Amino acid sequence: MEQDTIVAIATPPGEGGLGVVRMSGPEAIAFASRLFRPVRPGPLRSYRLRYGHVVDPTSGLVIDEALLAVMRAPQSFTREDVVEFSCHGGPLPVQQTLQACLDAGARLARPGEFTLRAFLNGRIDLSQAEATLDVIRAQTDAGLALAQAQLGGWLAREVRAVRAVLLELLAYVTVIVDFPEDEVEPQDIGPRLRTSLQTVTSLLEGAPQGLVYRHGARVAIVGQPNVGKSSLLNALLRSDRAIVTPVPGTTRDTLEETANLNGIPVVLIDTAGIHASNDLVERLGIERSRAALAQADLALLVFDASRPVEDEDLMIARLTADKPTLLVWNKLDQQHPAAPSLASIAAHLEHPRLAATVATSVATGEGLETLVQSLVQVLLGGHAPLAAGEARLVSNPRHHDALRRAYEYLAAALAGWDANDPTDLLGGDLLAALNALGEITGESVGDDLLDLIFSQFCIGK
């Protein structure tokens, strides 16, 4: 573990009410004592705010009026001595305070280094460290609840409980293989393997939902010109974000906005109407519409209920055939007298991945809530939305991959045990499962992976 003292600005750049400069390491308090002049003399006690001034240690000139917080090891975020200067939130006071700390002997922290030290010093495990970043990046209440629950350690406790069982079984198997002449009390491995496999299976079952709540989804709104795509975007956003006119082809480019749909951050993409056109600018917009559709996780295929279904509608439907699609029968308040039923249209499409059909009217609001519920249900794979107080879902792709591999090794170990395979083969599967689970909590990760994980953090966290 590095023993140098690190420093960084812990608040976002720009102007604000406060700017915080954080310092951690064995010399943090000594460096702060050189830079800070309290109004009332006295020792710097832990968990006490002191009012005073940050001064340039060379010139003695005042840099800023500030508050100083001291948190002595091990009762701090990093389990090292930590000090925080709360300055005025302008760029110059904060930058000059940072520079004074560097001049005193501190080193500029790398991205995520404060949290890395908290992990390396045993205050948090790796899953909790990653949850710290998830808390910062959460876009919805549900995403924040998932991150806070993981930061609280529920996943670490589940994983460690399974690892503890597997360690005991591995030790037993190792003794049998390496010392066959010794008398070892027999253990019933099968039931314990099954219980461990059930726990990992349960964690995996909720992962697809957790991943959606954490990462969200991209939804392309596609259809012919003037079917109401932009109006639908505005209705889902509850904001007049897109320009809407009766003139076909008003939208010439893609427009992306994020909506919170029952806790899922959904990027809604309004697209130019797809149809045959000789207009160069419009054709460029149509190409972007096709590209946006190709990159989307789900398509909202919008048909206009005020006119008969046309060949170009069917052509656009074929473009969505490779992804989950919701058919939106829009402008219900203007429905054409000869319009077929929505069910017959859906049947005629023969769409291989048509997930739902919804009739809507942006003008009256009819069907919009049903559309949102249908979208959420498709994105969650048919599972019920996250209920209040339920925040225990695996939401990190790295954790999901590690659990998937642990499941495969445990399943192989159980199958081998039931088939009376050689005991040394069982030991190999147990060790592989242990290592896979250890990747979640940090017991079996290398420096390269740690560098990759913590490089995603901001400097100062």
CSV table of C-alpha atoms in Angstrom, one decimal:
chain,number,residue,atom,x,y,z
A,1,MET,CA,0.0,0.0,0.0
A,2,GLU,CA,1.4,3.4,-1.0
A,3,GLN,CA,2.2,5.6,2.0
A,4,ASP,CA,2.3,9.0,0.3
A,5,THR,CA,-0.3,11.7,0.9
A,6,ILE,CA,-2.7,12.5,-1.9
A,7,VAL,CA,-4.9,15.5,-2.6
A,8,ALA,CA,-7.6,16.5,-5.1
A,9,ILE,CA,-10.5,18.8,-5.6
A,10,ALA,CA,-13.6,16.8,-4.5
A,11,THR,CA,-16.3,19.1,-5.9
A,12,PRO,CA,-17.3,19.6,-9.6
A,13,PRO,CA,-15.5,22.4,-11.5
A,14,GLY,CA,-17.1,25.8,-12.0
A,15,GLU,CA,-18.8,28.2,-9.6
A,16,GLY,CA,-20.8,26.9,-6.6
A,17,GLY,CA,-21.5,27.6,-2.9
A,18,LEU,CA,-18.6,25.6,-1.7
A,19,GLY,CA,-15.5,24.0,-3.1
A,20,VAL,CA,-13.9,21.1,-1.3
A,21,VAL,CA,-10.2,20.0,-1.4
A,22,ARG,CA,-9.6,16.6,0.1
A,23,MET,CA,-6.3,15.2,1.3
A,24,SER,CA,-5.6,11.7,2.6
A,25,GLY,CA,-2.4,10.0,3.9
A,26,PRO,CA,0.0,10.0,6.8
A,27,GLU,CA,1.1,13.6,6.4
A,28,ALA,CA,-2.4,15.0,5.7
A,29,ILE,CA,-2.8,16.6,9.1
A,30,ALA,CA,0.8,17.9,9.2
A,31,PHE,CA,0.4,19.5,5.8
A,32,ALA,CA,-2.9,21.1,6.7
A,33,SER,CA,-1.4,22.5,9.9
A,34,ARG,CA,1.1,24.4,7.7
A,35,LEU,CA,-1.6,25.8,5.4
A,36,PHE,CA,-4.5,26.6,7.8
A,37,ARG,CA,-4.6,29.3,10.3
A,38,PRO,CA,-7.6,28.9,12.7
A,39,VAL,CA,-9.2,32.0,14.1
A,40,ARG,CA,-9.1,30.4,17.6
A,41,PRO,CA,-5.8,28.6,18.4
A,42,GLY,CA,-5.8,25.0,19.5
A,43,PRO,CA,-5.2,21.4,18.4
A,44,LEU,CA,-6.9,20.0,15.3
A,45,ARG,CA,-9.3,17.5,16.8
A,46,SER,CA,-11.0,14.7,14.8
A,47,TYR,CA,-14.6,15.3,13.7
A,48,ARG,CA,-14.5,19.0,14.5
A,49,LEU,CA,-14.9,21.9,12.0
A,50,ARG,CA,-12.4,24.7,12.5
A,51,TYR,CA,-13.0,28.2,11.0
A,52,GLY,CA,-10.0,30.1,9.7
A,53,HIS,CA,-7.9,30.9,6.6
A,54,VAL,CA,-5.9,28.9,4.1
A,55,VAL,CA,-2.6,30.7,3.6
A,56,ASP,CA,0.3,30.4,1.3
A,57,PRO,CA,3.0,28.8,3.4
A,58,THR,CA,5.8,30.7,1.6
A,59,SER,CA,4.4,34.2,1.4
A,60,GLY,CA,1.9,34.0,4.3
A,61,LEU,CA,-0.8,35.6,2.1
A,62,VAL,CA,-4.4,34.5,2.7
A,63,ILE,CA,-5.7,32.3,-0.1
A,64,ASP,CA,-9.3,32.0,1.2
A,65,GLU,CA,-11.5,32.0,4.2
A,66,ALA,CA,-12.4,28.3,4.9
A,67,LEU,CA,-13.6,25.6,7.2
A,68,LEU,CA,-11.2,22.7,7.9
A,69,ALA,CA,-12.5,19.2,8.8
A,70,VAL,CA,-10.1,16.6,10.3
A,71,MET,CA,-10.9,12.8,10.3
A,72,ARG,CA,-8.1,10.8,11.9
A,73,ALA,CA,-7.3,7.2,11.0
A,74,PRO,CA,-8.9,4.7,11.1
A,75,GLN,CA,-12.2,6.5,11.4
A,76,SER,CA,-12.3,8.1,7.9
A,77,PHE,CA,-13.4,7.1,4.4
A,78,THR,CA,-9.9,5.9,3.5
A,79,ARG,CA,-9.0,4.7,7.0
A,80,GLU,CA,-6.1,7.1,6.7
A,81,ASP,CA,-5.8,10.6,8.2
A,82,VAL,CA,-8.1,12.8,6.0
A,83,VAL,CA,-8.6,16.5,6.0
A,84,GLU,CA,-11.0,18.6,3.9
A,85,PHE,CA,-10.8,22.3,3.2
A,86,SER,CA,-14.3,23.8,2.5
A,87,CYS,CA,-13.5,27.0,0.5
A,88,HIS,CA,-15.6,29.4,-1.4
A,89,GLY,CA,-16.8,27.7,-4.5
A,90,GLY,CA,-14.9,29.7,-7.2
A,91,PRO,CA,-12.3,28.2,-9.4
A,92,LEU,CA,-9.4,30.3,-8.1
A,93,PRO,CA,-9.8,29.7,-4.3
A,94,VAL,CA,-10.1,26.0,-4.9
A,95,GLN,CA,-7.2,25.7,-7.4
A,96,GLN,CA,-4.9,27.8,-5.2
A,97,THR,CA,-5.8,25.7,-2.1
A,98,LEU,CA,-5.0,22.6,-4.1
A,99,GLN,CA,-1.7,24.1,-5.3
A,100,ALA,CA,-0.8,25.0,-1.7
A,101,CYS,CA,-1.3,21.3,-0.7
A,102,LEU,CA,0.8,20.2,-3.6
A,103,ASP,CA,3.6,22.6,-2.6
A,104,ALA,CA,3.4,21.3,0.9
A,105,GLY,CA,4.3,17.8,-0.3
A,106,ALA,CA,1.1,16.1,-1.2
A,107,ARG,CA,0.7,14.3,-4.6
A,108,LEU,CA,-2.2,14.8,-6.9
A,109,ALA,CA,-4.6,11.9,-6.6
A,110,ARG,CA,-5.3,9.6,-9.5
A,111,PRO,CA,-9.0,9.0,-10.5
A,112,GLY,CA,-10.8,7.0,-7.8
A,113,GLU,CA,-7.7,6.8,-5.6
A,114,PHE,CA,-9.5,7.8,-2.4
A,115,THR,CA,-12.0,5.0,-2.9
A,116,LEU,CA,-9.2,2.6,-4.0
A,117,ARG,CA,-7.5,3.3,-0.6
A,118,ALA,CA,-10.8,2.6,1.2
A,119,PHE,CA,-10.9,-0.8,-0.6
A,120,LEU,CA,-7.2,-1.6,0.0
A,121,ASN,CA,-7.4,-0.6,3.6
A,122,GLY,CA,-10.4,-2.9,4.2
A,123,ARG,CA,-13.1,-0.3,4.8
A,124,ILE,CA,-15.2,-1.5,1.9
A,125,ASP,CA,-15.0,-4.5,-0.5
A,126,LEU,CA,-14.8,-4.1,-4.3
A,127,SER,CA,-18.5,-4.3,-4.9
A,128,GLN,CA,-19.1,-1.5,-2.4
A,129,ALA,CA,-16.4,0.6,-4.1
A,130,GLU,CA,-18.1,0.2,-7.5
A,131,ALA,CA,-21.4,1.1,-5.8
A,132,THR,CA,-19.9,4.4,-4.8
A,133,LEU,CA,-19.6,5.3,-8.4
A,134,ASP,CA,-23.1,4.0,-9.1
A,135,VAL,CA,-24.5,6.3,-6.4
A,136,ILE,CA,-22.8,9.3,-8.1
A,137,ARG,CA,-24.0,8.3,-11.6
A,138,ALA,CA,-27.6,7.2,-10.6
A,139,GLN,CA,-30.2,8.8,-12.9
A,140,THR,CA,-33.4,7.6,-11.2
A,141,ASP,CA,-34.6,7.0,-7.7
A,142,ALA,CA,-34.6,3.2,-8.4
A,143,GLY,CA,-31.0,3.3,-9.7
A,144,LEU,CA,-30.0,5.2,-6.6
A,145,ALA,CA,-31.8,2.7,-4.3
A,146,LEU,CA,-30.0,-0.2,-6.0
A,147,ALA,CA,-26.6,1.6,-5.6
A,148,GLN,CA,-27.2,2.5,-2.0
A,149,ALA,CA,-28.2,-1.1,-1.2
A,150,GLN,CA,-25.0,-2.5,-2.8
A,151,LEU,CA,-23.0,0.2,-1.0
A,152,GLY,CA,-24.6,-1.1,2.2
A,153,GLY,CA,-23.0,-4.5,1.6
A,154,TRP,CA,-25.9,-6.9,0.9
A,155,LEU,CA,-24.2,-8.4,-2.2
A,156,ALA,CA,-20.9,-8.7,-0.4
A,157,ARG,CA,-22.6,-10.6,2.4
A,158,GLU,CA,-24.3,-13.0,0.0
A,159,VAL,CA,-21.2,-13.7,-1.9
A,160,ARG,CA,-19.0,-14.1,1.1
A,161,ALA,CA,-21.5,-16.6,2.6
A,162,VAL,CA,-21.2,-18.8,-0.5
A,163,ARG,CA,-17.4,-18.4,-0.6
A,164,ALA,CA,-17.2,-19.5,3.1
A,165,VAL,CA,-19.0,-22.8,2.3
A,166,LEU,CA,-17.0,-23.4,-0.9
A,167,LEU,CA,-13.7,-22.8,1.1
A,168,GLU,CA,-14.7,-25.5,3.6
A,169,LEU,CA,-15.6,-27.9,0.8
A,170,LEU,CA,-12.4,-27.2,-1.1
A,171,ALA,CA,-10.3,-27.8,2.1
A,172,TYR,CA,-12.1,-31.1,2.7
A,173,VAL,CA,-11.6,-32.2,-0.9
A,174,THR,CA,-7.9,-31.1,-0.9
A,175,VAL,CA,-7.3,-33.2,2.3
A,176,ILE,CA,-8.9,-36.3,0.7
A,177,VAL,CA,-6.8,-36.0,-2.4
A,178,ASP,CA,-3.5,-35.0,-0.9
A,179,PHE,CA,-3.7,-37.3,2.2
A,180,PRO,CA,-5.8,-40.3,1.3
A,181,GLU,CA,-4.2,-42.3,4.2
A,182,ASP,CA,-5.6,-39.9,6.8
A,183,GLU,CA,-8.9,-40.4,8.5
A,184,VAL,CA,-11.1,-37.5,7.7
A,185,GLU,CA,-14.6,-37.1,9.0
A,186,PRO,CA,-16.9,-37.5,5.9
A,187,GLN,CA,-19.0,-34.5,4.8
A,188,ASP,CA,-22.2,-34.5,2.7
A,189,ILE,CA,-21.0,-32.3,-0.1
A,190,GLY,CA,-24.1,-32.6,-2.3
A,191,PRO,CA,-26.6,-30.6,-0.2
A,192,ARG,CA,-24.1,-27.8,0.5
A,193,LEU,CA,-23.3,-27.5,-3.2
A,194,ARG,CA,-27.0,-27.4,-4.1
A,195,THR,CA,-27.6,-24.6,-1.5
A,196,SER,CA,-24.7,-22.6,-2.9
A,197,LEU,CA,-25.9,-23.1,-6.4
A,198,GLN,CA,-29.4,-22.0,-5.4
A,199,THR,CA,-28.0,-18.7,-3.9
A,200,VAL,CA,-26.0,-17.9,-7.1
A,201,THR,CA,-29.0,-18.8,-9.2
A,202,SER,CA,-31.2,-16.4,-7.2
A,203,LEU,CA,-28.7,-13.6,-7.7
A,204,LEU,CA,-28.5,-14.2,-11.4
A,205,GLU,CA,-32.3,-14.3,-11.8
A,206,GLY,CA,-32.6,-10.6,-10.8
A,207,ALA,CA,-29.6,-9.4,-12.8
A,208,PRO,CA,-31.4,-8.6,-16.1
A,209,GLN,CA,-33.7,-6.3,-14.2
A,210,GLY,CA,-30.9,-4.7,-12.2
A,211,LEU,CA,-28.9,-4.1,-15.4
A,212,VAL,CA,-31.8,-2.2,-17.0
A,213,TYR,CA,-32.4,0.0,-13.9
A,214,ARG,CA,-28.7,0.8,-13.8
A,215,HIS,CA,-27.9,1.3,-17.5
A,216,GLY,CA,-31.4,2.0,-18.9
A,217,ALA,CA,-32.2,1.5,-22.6
A,218,ARG,CA,-32.3,3.2,-25.9
A,219,VAL,CA,-35.7,3.4,-27.6
A,220,ALA,CA,-36.1,4.6,-31.2
A,221,ILE,CA,-39.5,6.1,-32.2
A,222,VAL,CA,-39.9,5.3,-35.9
A,223,GLY,CA,-42.5,5.6,-38.6
A,224,GLN,CA,-43.6,7.5,-41.6
A,225,PRO,CA,-43.6,11.3,-41.6
A,226,ASN,CA,-46.4,13.0,-39.7
A,227,VAL,CA,-47.5,9.9,-37.8
A,228,GLY,CA,-47.0,11.8,-34.4
A,229,LYS,CA,-43.5,10.6,-33.4
A,230,SER,CA,-42.4,14.0,-32.1
A,231,SER,CA,-45.7,14.5,-30.3
A,232,LEU,CA,-45.3,11.1,-28.7
A,233,LEU,CA,-41.7,12.1,-27.6
A,234,ASN,CA,-43.0,15.3,-26.0
A,235,ALA,CA,-45.9,13.4,-24.3
A,236,LEU,CA,-43.5,10.8,-22.8
A,237,LEU,CA,-41.1,13.6,-21.7
A,238,ARG,CA,-44.0,15.8,-20.4
A,239,SER,CA,-42.1,18.6,-22.2
A,240,ASP,CA,-42.3,20.3,-25.5
A,241,ARG,CA,-38.8,19.2,-26.5
A,242,ALA,CA,-39.4,18.5,-30.2
A,243,ILE,CA,-40.9,20.9,-32.8
A,244,VAL,CA,-44.3,19.7,-33.9
A,245,THR,CA,-46.2,21.0,-37.0
A,246,PRO,CA,-48.8,19.6,-39.4
A,247,VAL,CA,-46.1,19.7,-42.1
A,248,PRO,CA,-44.7,16.2,-43.0
A,249,GLY,CA,-40.9,16.1,-42.6
A,250,THR,CA,-40.6,18.7,-39.9
A,251,THR,CA,-38.1,16.4,-38.1
A,252,ARG,CA,-34.9,16.3,-40.2
A,253,ASP,CA,-32.5,14.8,-37.6
A,254,THR,CA,-32.5,12.5,-34.6
A,255,LEU,CA,-33.3,14.0,-31.2
A,256,GLU,CA,-32.4,12.2,-28.0
A,257,GLU,CA,-33.8,12.9,-24.5
A,258,THR,CA,-33.7,10.8,-21.4
A,259,ALA,CA,-37.0,10.0,-19.6
A,260,ASN,CA,-37.5,8.4,-16.2
A,261,LEU,CA,-40.0,5.6,-16.9
A,262,ASN,CA,-41.0,4.0,-13.6
A,263,GLY,CA,-37.4,4.2,-12.4
A,264,ILE,CA,-35.7,3.1,-15.7
A,265,PRO,CA,-33.6,5.8,-17.5
A,266,VAL,CA,-34.8,5.5,-21.1
A,267,VAL,CA,-33.2,7.4,-23.9
A,268,LEU,CA,-36.0,8.3,-26.3
A,269,ILE,CA,-34.9,8.9,-29.9
A,270,ASP,CA,-37.2,10.9,-32.1
A,271,THR,CA,-36.3,10.2,-35.7
A,272,ALA,CA,-37.0,11.6,-39.1
A,273,GLY,CA,-39.9,10.0,-40.9
A,274,ILE,CA,-38.8,7.1,-43.1
A,275,HIS,CA,-40.0,7.2,-46.7
A,276,ALA,CA,-38.9,7.6,-50.2
A,277,SER,CA,-37.5,11.1,-50.8
A,278,ASN,CA,-35.6,13.0,-53.4
A,279,ASP,CA,-34.7,15.8,-50.9
A,280,LEU,CA,-31.0,15.5,-50.1
A,281,VAL,CA,-31.3,16.9,-46.5
A,282,GLU,CA,-34.3,14.7,-45.8
A,283,ARG,CA,-32.5,11.6,-47.1
A,284,LEU,CA,-29.6,12.3,-44.8
A,285,GLY,CA,-32.1,12.5,-41.9
A,286,ILE,CA,-33.6,9.2,-43.0
A,287,GLU,CA,-30.2,7.5,-43.0
A,288,ARG,CA,-29.7,8.8,-39.4
A,289,SER,CA,-33.1,7.4,-38.5
A,290,ARG,CA,-32.1,3.9,-39.8
A,291,ALA,CA,-28.8,4.2,-37.9
A,292,ALA,CA,-30.6,5.2,-34.6
A,293,LEU,CA,-33.0,2.2,-35.0
A,294,ALA,CA,-30.1,-0.2,-35.6
A,295,GLN,CA,-28.4,1.0,-32.3
A,296,ALA,CA,-31.6,1.0,-30.2
A,297,ASP,CA,-32.6,-1.7,-27.7
A,298,LEU,CA,-36.3,-1.4,-28.5
A,299,ALA,CA,-38.4,0.2,-31.2
A,300,LEU,CA,-41.7,2.1,-31.0
A,301,LEU,CA,-43.2,1.5,-34.4
A,302,VAL,CA,-45.8,4.3,-34.9
A,303,PHE,CA,-48.7,3.9,-37.3
A,304,ASP,CA,-51.2,6.7,-38.0
A,305,ALA,CA,-54.8,5.7,-37.1
A,306,SER,CA,-56.2,8.5,-39.2
A,307,ARG,CA,-55.3,6.9,-42.5
A,308,PRO,CA,-55.1,3.3,-43.8
A,309,VAL,CA,-52.0,1.3,-43.3
A,310,GLU,CA,-49.7,1.8,-46.2
A,311,ASP,CA,-46.9,-0.2,-47.9
A,312,GLU,CA,-44.3,2.1,-46.4
A,313,ASP,CA,-45.6,1.4,-42.9
A,314,LEU,CA,-45.0,-2.3,-43.6
A,315,MET,CA,-41.6,-1.6,-44.9
A,316,ILE,CA,-40.6,0.3,-41.7
A,317,ALA,CA,-42.0,-2.6,-39.7
A,318,ARG,CA,-39.6,-5.0,-41.5
A,319,LEU,CA,-36.7,-2.7,-40.4
A,320,THR,CA,-37.6,-3.3,-36.8
A,321,ALA,CA,-37.9,-7.1,-37.1
A,322,ASP,CA,-34.5,-7.8,-35.3
A,323,LYS,CA,-35.4,-6.1,-32.0
A,324,PRO,CA,-38.3,-6.0,-29.5
A,325,THR,CA,-41.0,-3.7,-30.9
A,326,LEU,CA,-44.1,-2.0,-29.6
A,327,LEU,CA,-46.7,-1.1,-32.2
A,328,VAL,CA,-48.2,2.3,-31.4
A,329,TRP,CA,-51.6,3.0,-33.1
A,330,ASN,CA,-51.4,6.8,-32.7
A,331,LYS,CA,-54.0,9.5,-33.3
A,332,LEU,CA,-56.8,7.4,-32.0
A,333,ASP,CA,-58.9,10.5,-31.7
A,334,GLN,CA,-58.8,10.8,-35.5
A,335,GLN,CA,-59.2,7.1,-36.3
A,336,HIS,CA,-60.1,6.5,-40.0
A,337,PRO,CA,-63.6,4.9,-40.3
A,338,ALA,CA,-62.2,2.1,-42.5
A,339,ALA,CA,-59.3,1.4,-40.3
A,340,PRO,CA,-58.8,-2.3,-39.4
A,341,SER,CA,-58.6,-3.4,-35.8
A,342,LEU,CA,-55.2,-3.1,-34.0
A,343,ALA,CA,-55.2,-6.9,-33.5
A,344,SER,CA,-55.7,-7.5,-37.2
A,345,ILE,CA,-52.9,-5.1,-38.1
A,346,ALA,CA,-50.5,-6.9,-35.6
A,347,ALA,CA,-51.4,-10.2,-37.1
A,348,HIS,CA,-50.8,-8.9,-40.7
A,349,LEU,CA,-47.4,-7.6,-39.8
A,350,GLU,CA,-46.1,-11.1,-38.8
A,351,HIS,CA,-43.5,-9.3,-36.8
A,352,PRO,CA,-41.2,-11.9,-35.2
A,353,ARG,CA,-40.5,-9.8,-32.1
A,354,LEU,CA,-43.6,-7.8,-31.7
A,355,ALA,CA,-43.9,-7.4,-27.9
A,356,ALA,CA,-47.1,-5.4,-27.5
A,357,THR,CA,-49.6,-3.2,-29.3
A,358,VAL,CA,-50.9,0.1,-27.8
A,359,ALA,CA,-53.5,2.5,-29.1
A,360,THR,CA,-52.8,6.1,-28.2
A,361,SER,CA,-53.9,9.7,-28.6
A,362,VAL,CA,-51.4,12.4,-27.7
A,363,ALA,CA,-54.2,15.0,-28.1
A,364,THR,CA,-56.4,13.4,-25.4
A,365,GLY,CA,-53.8,11.5,-23.4
A,366,GLU,CA,-55.6,8.2,-24.1
A,367,GLY,CA,-53.3,5.1,-23.9
A,368,LEU,CA,-50.1,7.0,-22.9
A,369,GLU,CA,-49.9,5.4,-19.4
A,370,THR,CA,-50.6,2.0,-21.0
A,371,LEU,CA,-47.7,2.7,-23.4
A,372,VAL,CA,-45.4,3.5,-20.5
A,373,GLN,CA,-46.4,0.4,-18.6
A,374,SER,CA,-45.9,-1.7,-21.7
A,375,LEU,CA,-42.5,-0.2,-22.4
A,376,VAL,CA,-41.4,-0.9,-18.8
A,377,GLN,CA,-42.7,-4.5,-18.9
A,378,VAL,CA,-40.8,-5.3,-22.1
A,379,LEU,CA,-37.6,-3.7,-20.8
A,380,LEU,CA,-37.8,-5.7,-17.6
A,381,GLY,CA,-38.5,-8.9,-19.5
A,382,GLY,CA,-42.0,-9.3,-18.1
A,383,HIS,CA,-40.9,-8.9,-14.5
A,384,ALA,CA,-42.8,-6.6,-12.2
A,385,PRO,CA,-41.2,-3.1,-11.6
A,386,LEU,CA,-39.1,-2.6,-8.6
A,387,ALA,CA,-41.3,-2.1,-5.5
A,388,ALA,CA,-40.5,0.4,-2.8
A,389,GLY,CA,-38.0,-1.1,-0.4
A,390,GLU,CA,-36.9,-3.7,-2.8
A,391,ALA,CA,-33.4,-2.9,-3.9
A,392,ARG,CA,-31.5,-6.1,-3.9
A,393,LEU,CA,-30.7,-6.8,-7.6
A,394,VAL,CA,-27.4,-7.4,-9.2
A,395,SER,CA,-26.9,-4.4,-11.4
A,396,ASN,CA,-23.3,-4.5,-12.5
A,397,PRO,CA,-22.3,-6.3,-15.7
A,398,ARG,CA,-19.0,-7.4,-14.2
A,399,HIS,CA,-20.8,-9.0,-11.3
A,400,HIS,CA,-23.3,-10.6,-13.6
A,401,ASP,CA,-20.5,-12.2,-15.6
A,402,ALA,CA,-18.7,-13.4,-12.5
A,403,LEU,CA,-21.9,-15.0,-11.1
A,404,ARG,CA,-22.6,-16.6,-14.5
A,405,ARG,CA,-19.1,-18.3,-14.4
A,406,ALA,CA,-19.5,-19.3,-10.8
A,407,TYR,CA,-22.9,-20.9,-11.6
A,408,GLU,CA,-21.3,-22.9,-14.4
A,409,TYR,CA,-18.5,-24.2,-12.2
A,410,LEU,CA,-20.8,-25.0,-9.3
A,411,ALA,CA,-23.2,-26.8,-11.7
A,412,ALA,CA,-20.3,-28.8,-13.0
A,413,ALA,CA,-19.1,-29.6,-9.5
A,414,LEU,CA,-22.5,-30.8,-8.5
A,415,ALA,CA,-22.9,-32.9,-11.6
A,416,GLY,CA,-19.5,-34.4,-11.0
A,417,TRP,CA,-20.3,-35.2,-7.4
A,418,ASP,CA,-23.6,-36.9,-8.3
A,419,ALA,CA,-21.8,-38.9,-11.0
A,420,ASN,CA,-19.0,-39.9,-8.6
A,421,ASP,CA,-16.3,-38.2,-10.7
A,422,PRO,CA,-12.7,-38.2,-9.4
A,423,THR,CA,-12.4,-35.9,-6.3
A,424,ASP,CA,-9.6,-33.9,-7.8
A,425,LEU,CA,-11.9,-32.7,-10.6
A,426,LEU,CA,-14.4,-31.5,-8.0
A,427,GLY,CA,-11.6,-29.5,-6.4
A,428,GLY,CA,-10.8,-27.7,-9.7
A,429,ASP,CA,-14.4,-26.6,-10.2
A,430,LEU,CA,-14.7,-25.5,-6.5
A,431,LEU,CA,-11.5,-23.4,-6.9
A,432,ALA,CA,-12.7,-21.8,-10.1
A,433,ALA,CA,-16.1,-20.9,-8.5
A,434,LEU,CA,-14.3,-19.4,-5.5
A,435,ASN,CA,-12.1,-17.3,-7.8
A,436,ALA,CA,-15.1,-16.1,-9.9
A,437,LEU,CA,-17.0,-15.0,-6.7
A,438,GLY,CA,-13.9,-13.4,-5.4
A,439,GLU,CA,-13.8,-11.1,-8.4
A,440,ILE,CA,-17.0,-9.5,-7.1
A,441,THR,CA,-15.8,-8.8,-3.6
A,442,GLY,CA,-12.1,-8.3,-4.5
A,443,GLU,CA,-10.4,-11.3,-3.1
A,444,SER,CA,-9.2,-12.6,-6.5
A,445,VAL,CA,-8.6,-9.5,-8.7
A,446,GLY,CA,-5.3,-8.3,-10.1
A,447,ASP,CA,-3.9,-4.8,-10.4
A,448,ASP,CA,-5.0,-4.5,-14.0
A,449,LEU,CA,-8.6,-5.0,-13.2
A,450,LEU,CA,-8.4,-2.6,-10.2
A,451,ASP,CA,-6.8,0.0,-12.5
A,452,LEU,CA,-9.6,-0.5,-15.0
A,453,ILE,CA,-12.4,-0.2,-12.4
A,454,PHE,CA,-11.0,2.9,-10.6
A,455,SER,CA,-10.0,4.7,-13.7
A,456,GLN,CA,-13.8,5.2,-14.3
A,457,PHE,CA,-14.0,7.4,-11.1
A,458,CYS,CA,-13.6,11.1,-11.0
A,459,ILE,CA,-10.5,12.6,-9.4
A,460,GLY,CA,-11.3,13.4,-5.8
A,461,LYS,CA,-13.4,10.4,-5.1
